[in-house]
Each structure stands twice: as structure tokens, then as C-alpha cells.
PDB file of C-alpha atoms and ligand atoms in Angstrom:
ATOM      1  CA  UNK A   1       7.520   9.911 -11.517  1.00  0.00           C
ATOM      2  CA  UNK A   2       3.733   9.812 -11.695  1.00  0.00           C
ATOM      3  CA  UNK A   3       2.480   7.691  -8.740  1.00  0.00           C
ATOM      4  CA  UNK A   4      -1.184   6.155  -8.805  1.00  0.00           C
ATOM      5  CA  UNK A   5      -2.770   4.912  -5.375  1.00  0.00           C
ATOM      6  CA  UNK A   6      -4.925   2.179  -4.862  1.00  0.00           C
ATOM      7  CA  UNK A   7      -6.562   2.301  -1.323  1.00  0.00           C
ATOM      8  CA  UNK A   8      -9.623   1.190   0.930  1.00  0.00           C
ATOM      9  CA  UNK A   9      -9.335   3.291   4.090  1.00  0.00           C
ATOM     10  CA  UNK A  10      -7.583   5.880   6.307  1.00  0.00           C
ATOM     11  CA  UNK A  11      -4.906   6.600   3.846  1.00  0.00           C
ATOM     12  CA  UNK A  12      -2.091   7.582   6.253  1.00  0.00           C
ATOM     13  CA  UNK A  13       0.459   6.008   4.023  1.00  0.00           C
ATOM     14  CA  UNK A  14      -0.822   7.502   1.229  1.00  0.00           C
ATOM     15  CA  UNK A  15      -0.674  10.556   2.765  1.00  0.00           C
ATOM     16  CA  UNK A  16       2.861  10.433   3.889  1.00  0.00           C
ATOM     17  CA  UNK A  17       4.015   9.640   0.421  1.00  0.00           C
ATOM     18  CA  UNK A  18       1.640  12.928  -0.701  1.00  0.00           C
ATOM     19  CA  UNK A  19       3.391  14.833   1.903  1.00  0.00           C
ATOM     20  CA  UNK A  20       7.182  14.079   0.929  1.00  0.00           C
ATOM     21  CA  UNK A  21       6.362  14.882  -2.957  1.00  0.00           C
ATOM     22  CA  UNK A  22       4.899  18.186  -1.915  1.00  0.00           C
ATOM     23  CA  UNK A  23       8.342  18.821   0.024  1.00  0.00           C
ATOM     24  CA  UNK A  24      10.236  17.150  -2.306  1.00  0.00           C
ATOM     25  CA  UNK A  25      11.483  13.957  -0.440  1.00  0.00           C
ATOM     26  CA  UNK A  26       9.779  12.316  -3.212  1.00  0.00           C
ATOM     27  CA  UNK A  27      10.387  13.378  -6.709  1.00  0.00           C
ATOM     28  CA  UNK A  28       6.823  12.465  -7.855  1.00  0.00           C
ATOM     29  CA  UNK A  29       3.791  13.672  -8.501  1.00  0.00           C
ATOM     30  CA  UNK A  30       0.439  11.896  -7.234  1.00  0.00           C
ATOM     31  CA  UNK A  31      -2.191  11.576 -10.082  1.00  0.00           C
ATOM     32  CA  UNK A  32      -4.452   9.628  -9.210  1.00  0.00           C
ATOM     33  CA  UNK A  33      -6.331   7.690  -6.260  1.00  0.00           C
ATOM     34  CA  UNK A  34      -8.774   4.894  -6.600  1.00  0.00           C
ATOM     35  CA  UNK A  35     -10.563   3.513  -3.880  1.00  0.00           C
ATOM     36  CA  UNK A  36     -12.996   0.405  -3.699  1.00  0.00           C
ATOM     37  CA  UNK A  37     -14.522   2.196  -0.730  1.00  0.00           C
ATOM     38  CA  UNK A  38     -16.546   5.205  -1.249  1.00  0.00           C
ATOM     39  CA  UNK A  39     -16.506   6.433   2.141  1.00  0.00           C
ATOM     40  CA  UNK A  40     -12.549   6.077   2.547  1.00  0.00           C
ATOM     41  CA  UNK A  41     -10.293   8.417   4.053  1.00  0.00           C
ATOM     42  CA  UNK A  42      -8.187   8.148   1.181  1.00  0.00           C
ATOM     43  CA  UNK A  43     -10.707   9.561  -1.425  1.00  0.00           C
ATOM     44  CA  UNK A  44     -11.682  12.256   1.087  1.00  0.00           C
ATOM     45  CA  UNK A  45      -7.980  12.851   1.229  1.00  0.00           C
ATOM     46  CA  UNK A  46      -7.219  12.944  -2.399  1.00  0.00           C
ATOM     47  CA  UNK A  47      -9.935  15.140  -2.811  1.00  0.00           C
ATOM     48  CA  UNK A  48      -8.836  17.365  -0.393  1.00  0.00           C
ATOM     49  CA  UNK A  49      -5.112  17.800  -2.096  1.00  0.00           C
ATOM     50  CA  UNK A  50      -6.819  18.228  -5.319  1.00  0.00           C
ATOM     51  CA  UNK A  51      -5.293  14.436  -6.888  1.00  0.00           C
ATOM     52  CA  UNK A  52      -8.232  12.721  -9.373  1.00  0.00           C
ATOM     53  CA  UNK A  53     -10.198  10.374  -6.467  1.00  0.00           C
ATOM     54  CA  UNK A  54     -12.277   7.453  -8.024  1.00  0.00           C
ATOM     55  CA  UNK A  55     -14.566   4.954  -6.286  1.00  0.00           C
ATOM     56  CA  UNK A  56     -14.407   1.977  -8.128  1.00  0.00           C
ATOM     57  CA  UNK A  57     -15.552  -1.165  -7.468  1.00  0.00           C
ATOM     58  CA  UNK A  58     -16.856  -4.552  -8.961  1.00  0.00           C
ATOM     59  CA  UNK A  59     -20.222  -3.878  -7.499  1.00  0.00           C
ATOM     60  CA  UNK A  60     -20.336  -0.350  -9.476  1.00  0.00           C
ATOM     61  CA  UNK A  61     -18.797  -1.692 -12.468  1.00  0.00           C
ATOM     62  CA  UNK A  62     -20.326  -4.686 -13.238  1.00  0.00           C
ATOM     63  CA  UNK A  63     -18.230  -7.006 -12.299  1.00  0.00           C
ATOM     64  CA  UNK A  64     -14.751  -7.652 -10.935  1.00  0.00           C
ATOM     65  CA  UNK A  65     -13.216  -8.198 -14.502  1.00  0.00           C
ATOM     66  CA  UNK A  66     -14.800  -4.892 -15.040  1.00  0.00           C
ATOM     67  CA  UNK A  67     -13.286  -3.723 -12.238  1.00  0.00           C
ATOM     68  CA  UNK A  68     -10.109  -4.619 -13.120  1.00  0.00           C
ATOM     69  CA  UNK A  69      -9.861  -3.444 -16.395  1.00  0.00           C
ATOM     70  CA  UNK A  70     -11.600   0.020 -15.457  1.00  0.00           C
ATOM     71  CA  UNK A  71      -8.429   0.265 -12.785  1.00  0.00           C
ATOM     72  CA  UNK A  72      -6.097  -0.288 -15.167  1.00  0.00           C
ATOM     73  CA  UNK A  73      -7.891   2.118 -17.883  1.00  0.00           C
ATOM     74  CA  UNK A  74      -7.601   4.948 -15.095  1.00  0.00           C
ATOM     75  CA  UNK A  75      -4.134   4.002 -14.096  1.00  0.00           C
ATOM     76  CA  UNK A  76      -2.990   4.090 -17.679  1.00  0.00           C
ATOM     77  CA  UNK A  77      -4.743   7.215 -19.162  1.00  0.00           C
ATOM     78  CA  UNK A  78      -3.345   9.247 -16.074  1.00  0.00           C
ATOM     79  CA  UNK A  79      -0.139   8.096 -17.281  1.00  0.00           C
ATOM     80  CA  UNK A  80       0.969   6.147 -14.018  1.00  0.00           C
ATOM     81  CA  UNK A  81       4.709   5.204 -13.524  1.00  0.00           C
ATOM     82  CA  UNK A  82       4.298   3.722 -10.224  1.00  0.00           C
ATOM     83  CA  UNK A  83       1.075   2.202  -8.402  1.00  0.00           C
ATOM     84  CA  UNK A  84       1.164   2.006  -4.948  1.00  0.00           C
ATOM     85  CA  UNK A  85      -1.147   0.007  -2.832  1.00  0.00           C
ATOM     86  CA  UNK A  86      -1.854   1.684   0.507  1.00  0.00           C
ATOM     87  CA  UNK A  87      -4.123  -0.472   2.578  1.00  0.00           C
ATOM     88  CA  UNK A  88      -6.151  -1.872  -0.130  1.00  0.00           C
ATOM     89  CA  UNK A  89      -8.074  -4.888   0.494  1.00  0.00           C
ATOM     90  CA  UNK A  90      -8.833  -6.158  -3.038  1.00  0.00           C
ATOM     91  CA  UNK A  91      -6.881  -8.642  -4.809  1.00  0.00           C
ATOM     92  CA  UNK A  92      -5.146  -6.996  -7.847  1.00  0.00           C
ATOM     93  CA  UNK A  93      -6.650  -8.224 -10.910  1.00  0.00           C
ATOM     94  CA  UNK A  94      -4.812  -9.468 -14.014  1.00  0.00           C
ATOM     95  CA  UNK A  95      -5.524  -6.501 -16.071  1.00  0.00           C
ATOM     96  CA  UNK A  96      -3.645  -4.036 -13.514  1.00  0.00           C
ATOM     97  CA  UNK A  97      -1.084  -6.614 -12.940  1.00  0.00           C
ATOM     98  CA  UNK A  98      -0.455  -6.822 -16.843  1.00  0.00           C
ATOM     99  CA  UNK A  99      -0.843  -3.245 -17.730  1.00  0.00           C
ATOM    100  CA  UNK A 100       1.886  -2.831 -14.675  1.00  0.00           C
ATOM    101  CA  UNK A 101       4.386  -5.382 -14.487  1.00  0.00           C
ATOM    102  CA  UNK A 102       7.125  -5.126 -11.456  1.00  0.00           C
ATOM    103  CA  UNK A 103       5.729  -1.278 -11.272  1.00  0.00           C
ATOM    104  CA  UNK A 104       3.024  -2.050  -8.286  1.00  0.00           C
ATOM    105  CA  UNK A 105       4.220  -2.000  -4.880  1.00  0.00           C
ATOM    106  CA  UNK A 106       2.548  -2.670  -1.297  1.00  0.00           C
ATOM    107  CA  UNK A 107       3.047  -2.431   2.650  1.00  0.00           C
ATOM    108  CA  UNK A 108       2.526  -5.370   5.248  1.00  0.00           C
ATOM    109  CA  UNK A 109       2.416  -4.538   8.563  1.00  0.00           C
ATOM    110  CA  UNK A 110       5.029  -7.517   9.493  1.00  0.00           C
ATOM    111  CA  UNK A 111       8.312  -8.942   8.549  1.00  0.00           C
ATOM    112  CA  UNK A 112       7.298 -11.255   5.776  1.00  0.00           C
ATOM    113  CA  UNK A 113       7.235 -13.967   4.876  1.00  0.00           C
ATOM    114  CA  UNK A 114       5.865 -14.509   8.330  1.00  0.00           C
ATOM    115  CA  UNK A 115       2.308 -13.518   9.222  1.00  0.00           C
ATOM    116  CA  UNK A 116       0.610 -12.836   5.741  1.00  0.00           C
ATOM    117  CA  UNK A 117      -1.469 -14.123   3.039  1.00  0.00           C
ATOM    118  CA  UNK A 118      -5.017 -14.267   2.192  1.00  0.00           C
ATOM    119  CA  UNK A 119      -6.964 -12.730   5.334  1.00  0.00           C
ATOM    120  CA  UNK A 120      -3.968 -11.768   7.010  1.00  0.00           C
ATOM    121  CA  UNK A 121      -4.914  -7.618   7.756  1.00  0.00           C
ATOM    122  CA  UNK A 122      -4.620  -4.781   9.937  1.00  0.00           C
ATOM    123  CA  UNK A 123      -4.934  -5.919  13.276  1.00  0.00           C
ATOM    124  CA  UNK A 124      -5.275  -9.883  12.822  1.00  0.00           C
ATOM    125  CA  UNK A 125      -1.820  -9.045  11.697  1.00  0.00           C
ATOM    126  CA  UNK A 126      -0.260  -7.736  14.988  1.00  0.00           C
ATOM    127  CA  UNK A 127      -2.944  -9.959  16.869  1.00  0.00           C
ATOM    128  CA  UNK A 128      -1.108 -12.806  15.086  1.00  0.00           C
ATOM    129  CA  UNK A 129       2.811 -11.823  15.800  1.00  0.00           C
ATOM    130  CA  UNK A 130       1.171 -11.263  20.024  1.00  0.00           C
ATOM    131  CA  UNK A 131       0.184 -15.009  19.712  1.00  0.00           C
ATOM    132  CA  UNK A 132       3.176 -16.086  17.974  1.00  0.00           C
ATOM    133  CA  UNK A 133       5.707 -14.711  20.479  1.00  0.00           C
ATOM    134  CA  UNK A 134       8.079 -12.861  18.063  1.00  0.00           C
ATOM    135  CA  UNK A 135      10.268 -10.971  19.782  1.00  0.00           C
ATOM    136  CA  UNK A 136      10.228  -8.282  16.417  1.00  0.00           C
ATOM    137  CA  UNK A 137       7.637  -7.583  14.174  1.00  0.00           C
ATOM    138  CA  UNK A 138       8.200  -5.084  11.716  1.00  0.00           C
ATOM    139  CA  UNK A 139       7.208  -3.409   7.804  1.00  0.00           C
ATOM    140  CA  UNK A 140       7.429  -5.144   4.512  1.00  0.00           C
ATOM    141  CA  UNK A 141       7.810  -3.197   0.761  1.00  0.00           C
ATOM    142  CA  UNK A 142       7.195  -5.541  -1.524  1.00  0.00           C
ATOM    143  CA  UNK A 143       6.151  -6.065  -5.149  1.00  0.00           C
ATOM    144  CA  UNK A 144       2.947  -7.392  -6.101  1.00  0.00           C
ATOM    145  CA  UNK A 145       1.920 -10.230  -7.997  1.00  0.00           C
ATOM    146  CA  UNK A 146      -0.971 -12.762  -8.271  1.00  0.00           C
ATOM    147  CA  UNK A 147      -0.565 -13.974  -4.905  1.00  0.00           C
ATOM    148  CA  UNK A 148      -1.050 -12.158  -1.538  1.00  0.00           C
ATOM    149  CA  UNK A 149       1.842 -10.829   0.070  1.00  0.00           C
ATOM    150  CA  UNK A 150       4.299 -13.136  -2.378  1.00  0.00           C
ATOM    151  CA  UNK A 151       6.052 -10.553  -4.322  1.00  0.00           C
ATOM    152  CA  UNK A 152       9.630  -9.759  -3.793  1.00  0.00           C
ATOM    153  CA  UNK A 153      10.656  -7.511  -0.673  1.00  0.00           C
ATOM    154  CA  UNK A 154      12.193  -4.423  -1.490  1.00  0.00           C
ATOM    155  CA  UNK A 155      12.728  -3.474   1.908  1.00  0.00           C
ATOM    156  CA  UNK A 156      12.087  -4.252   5.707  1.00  0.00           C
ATOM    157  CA  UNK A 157      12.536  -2.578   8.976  1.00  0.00           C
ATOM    158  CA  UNK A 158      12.399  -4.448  12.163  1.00  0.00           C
ATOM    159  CA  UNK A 159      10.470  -3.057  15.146  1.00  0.00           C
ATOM    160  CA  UNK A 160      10.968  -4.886  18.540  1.00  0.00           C
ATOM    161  CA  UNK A 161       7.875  -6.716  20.388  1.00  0.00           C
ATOM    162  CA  UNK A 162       7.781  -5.880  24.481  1.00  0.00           C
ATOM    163  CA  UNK A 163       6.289  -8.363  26.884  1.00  0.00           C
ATOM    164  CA  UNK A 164       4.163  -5.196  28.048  1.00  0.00           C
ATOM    165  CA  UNK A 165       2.169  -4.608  23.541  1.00  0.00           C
ATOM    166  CA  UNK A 166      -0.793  -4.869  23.086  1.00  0.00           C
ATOM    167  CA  UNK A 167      -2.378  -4.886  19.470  1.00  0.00           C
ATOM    168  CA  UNK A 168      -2.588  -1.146  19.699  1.00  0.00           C
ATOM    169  CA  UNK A 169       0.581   0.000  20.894  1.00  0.00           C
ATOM    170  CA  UNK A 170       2.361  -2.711  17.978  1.00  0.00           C
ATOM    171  CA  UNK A 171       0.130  -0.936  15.927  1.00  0.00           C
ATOM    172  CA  UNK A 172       0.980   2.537  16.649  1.00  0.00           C
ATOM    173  CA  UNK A 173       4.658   2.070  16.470  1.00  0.00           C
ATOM    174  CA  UNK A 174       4.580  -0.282  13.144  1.00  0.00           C
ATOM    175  CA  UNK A 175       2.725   2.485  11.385  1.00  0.00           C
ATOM    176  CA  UNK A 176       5.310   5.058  12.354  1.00  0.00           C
ATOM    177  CA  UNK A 177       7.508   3.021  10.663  1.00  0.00           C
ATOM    178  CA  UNK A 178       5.450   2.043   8.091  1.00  0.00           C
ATOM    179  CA  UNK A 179       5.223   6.189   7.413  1.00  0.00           C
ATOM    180  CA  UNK A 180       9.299   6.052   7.199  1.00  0.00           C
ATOM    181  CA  UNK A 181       9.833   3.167   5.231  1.00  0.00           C
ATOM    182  CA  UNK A 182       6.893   3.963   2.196  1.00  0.00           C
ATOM    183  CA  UNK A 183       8.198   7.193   2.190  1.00  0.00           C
ATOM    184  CA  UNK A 184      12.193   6.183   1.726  1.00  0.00           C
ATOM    185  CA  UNK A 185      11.517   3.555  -0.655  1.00  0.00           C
ATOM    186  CA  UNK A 186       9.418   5.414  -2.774  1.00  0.00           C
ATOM    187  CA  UNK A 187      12.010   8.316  -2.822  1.00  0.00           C
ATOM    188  CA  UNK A 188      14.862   5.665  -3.412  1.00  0.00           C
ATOM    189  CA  UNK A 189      12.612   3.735  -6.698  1.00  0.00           C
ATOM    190  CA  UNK A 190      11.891   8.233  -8.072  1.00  0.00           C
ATOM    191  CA  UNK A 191      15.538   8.951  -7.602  1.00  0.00           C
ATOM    192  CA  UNK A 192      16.605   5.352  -9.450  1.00  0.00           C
ATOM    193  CA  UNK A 193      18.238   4.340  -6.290  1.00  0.00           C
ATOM    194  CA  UNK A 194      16.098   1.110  -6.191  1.00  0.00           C
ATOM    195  CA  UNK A 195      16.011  -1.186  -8.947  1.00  0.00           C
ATOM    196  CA  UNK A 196      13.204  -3.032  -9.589  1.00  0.00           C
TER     197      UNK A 196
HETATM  198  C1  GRF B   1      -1.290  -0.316   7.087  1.00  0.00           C
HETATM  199  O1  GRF B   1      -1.041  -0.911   8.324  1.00  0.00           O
HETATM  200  C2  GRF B   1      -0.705  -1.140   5.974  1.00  0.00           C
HETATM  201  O2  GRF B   1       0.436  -1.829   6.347  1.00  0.00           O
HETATM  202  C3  GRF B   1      -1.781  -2.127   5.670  1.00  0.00           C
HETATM  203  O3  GRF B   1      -2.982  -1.418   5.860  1.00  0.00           O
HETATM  204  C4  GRF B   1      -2.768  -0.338   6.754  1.00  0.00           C
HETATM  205  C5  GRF B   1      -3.203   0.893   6.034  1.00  0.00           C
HETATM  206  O4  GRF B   1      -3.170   2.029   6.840  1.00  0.00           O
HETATM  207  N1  GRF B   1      -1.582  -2.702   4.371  1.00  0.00           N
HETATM  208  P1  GRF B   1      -3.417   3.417   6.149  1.00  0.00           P
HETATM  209  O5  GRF B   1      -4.715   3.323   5.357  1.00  0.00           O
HETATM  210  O6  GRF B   1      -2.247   3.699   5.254  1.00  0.00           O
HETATM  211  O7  GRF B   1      -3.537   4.418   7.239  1.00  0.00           O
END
């Protein structure tokens, strides 16, 4: 399965999913990785394991309908099965979402449907399970679609929430999981395992 990644930052997800294809956890094969952010971790990463990296963006484009279509252009000509959003913070255009439908999955750092939506990122995420007193947090897998975070879950894991967390140490042991989950799911949609 060809897997396409759409990403804005460090790209640790991406990178875990990179790491079980090259051991063959995964059977896929990452072709390409398109970031809105030229100075991302994930293009220096993609670089780095020799995987097509592209900064695009609607600034460099001309527009975010530009944008959009140019994504799905790249996504399609590298022959993309699978597109897999790894900490991106754009809204996936109409374009991609037609070009991929059911085919475009994404990670929340929570058990949805609580704590996400529009603005709801990173740490304002775990910042917002603190406040709310939720005794578990956890990881969301979910299909995309026009709205944020709305999709259908594909999976979830449930991490517990100590009096004694702070944003950083939810953090830390979400995106352990995080690793786990993207990585098993992924496996479980290239083996046929998961339907979607
Ligand atoms: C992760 O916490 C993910 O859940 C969220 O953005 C973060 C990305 O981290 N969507 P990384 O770029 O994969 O390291």
C-alpha cells in the first residue's frame, strides 16, 4: 500500500509509521510527504529517508483552492492508496477529500468525541482534559471528512489521567501511545484487517 503524509511539524508519527514499513510491521511503502510548513521536521525527515518532501502551501500556491488541488495532484500522481495526516494543521480541502474518499486518516491526541474540533491542538488538547477532570484521556484514529475531528473512529486507546499530570507528562505518555496505535492501525488497514 502506497501511503502519502500530510504534516506540519515534528513528524514523530510519521516517523513511526516510516519505521514499521522499513521493518515490515507495515506492508507499505511511504511515497510521498507534503508539508504546509517549510521548516518542519517532517520534510527534514522525509528528506532524510529519501520519500518525495513538498512544501506546499496556499501562500506559495496562490491560493488555498490552489492549494488544495496541487495536494491532491501530488497525492494522485505518486499513486497514493492511503493519506495519512500526522499533525497537520490545515483543514483538508475538497479536492483531497474528493480525490480520496474514506482513504484519509488522522490522530487526536484524546478520546473523541470529547475535547476536539476547530482549535482544539497539541497541548490546548491535554490542557483541556487537566481542566476537565477526566480521569482517562487517550488516542483517536479516525477518518477525515469536512469537519474537524468528525470522521468515524477507527480505533481508540485509553490512557489514565493521575492527580499528580501535568500537560507534559499527559503529553509524553499519549504520544507513546499515539506511536502504538498509528502504527497498528495502519498495519491492520495494509494487511485488510480494517475495513474502511
Ligand atoms: C500529535 O499529538 C497528534 O496527535 C496531533 O499532533 C501531534 C503531532 O505530533 N494531531 P508529531 O508531529 O507526530 O510528532
Amino acid at each position: 500500500m502506497k501511503i502519502g503524509f500530510l504534516a506540519s511539524h515534528r513528524g514523530s508519527n510519521m516517523q513511526a509509521i516510516i519505521d514499521a514499513c522499513k521493518n515490515g510491521k507495515i506492508n507499505g511503502t511511504p511515497v510521498i510527504v507534503i508539508s504546509n510548513n517549510q521548516a518542519s521536521g517532517a520534510l527534514e525527515r522525509a528528506r532524510r529517508e529519501g520519500i518525495a518532501a513538498f512544501h506546499v502551501n496556499a501562500a506559495n500556491s496562490g491560493g488555498e483552492r490552489e492549494a488544495d488541488l496541487r495536494i491532491a495532484e501530488l497525492l494522485s500522481s505518486h499513486k497514493v492508496e492511503l493519506v495519512v495526516l500526522a499533525g497537520y494543521m490545515r483543514k483538508i480541502g475538497p479536492a483531497v477529500l474528493h480525490a480520496f474518499p474514506d482513504r484519509i486518516i488522522n490522530i487526536h491526541p484524546a478520546l473523541l468525541p470529547r475535547h476536539g474540533g476547530q482549535g482544539m491542538y497539541g497541548d490546548k488538547v491535554h490542557a483541556a482534559v487537566l481542566e476537565s477532570g477526566d480521569l482517562e484521556s487517550g488516542v483517536t484514529i479516525h477518518l477525515v471528512n469536512g469537519e474537524y475531528d468528525k470522521g468515524r473512529i477507527l480505533a481508540q486507546v485509553k490512557v489514565p489521567v493521575v492527580p499528580e499530570d501535568t500537560i507534559e507528562s499527559l503529553s509524553a505518555k499519549v504520544l507513546e501511545k499515539e506511536h502504538q496505535l498509528y502504527v497498528d492501525t495502519v498495519a491492520r488497514l495494509a494487511a485488510g484487517d480494517l475495513k474502511i
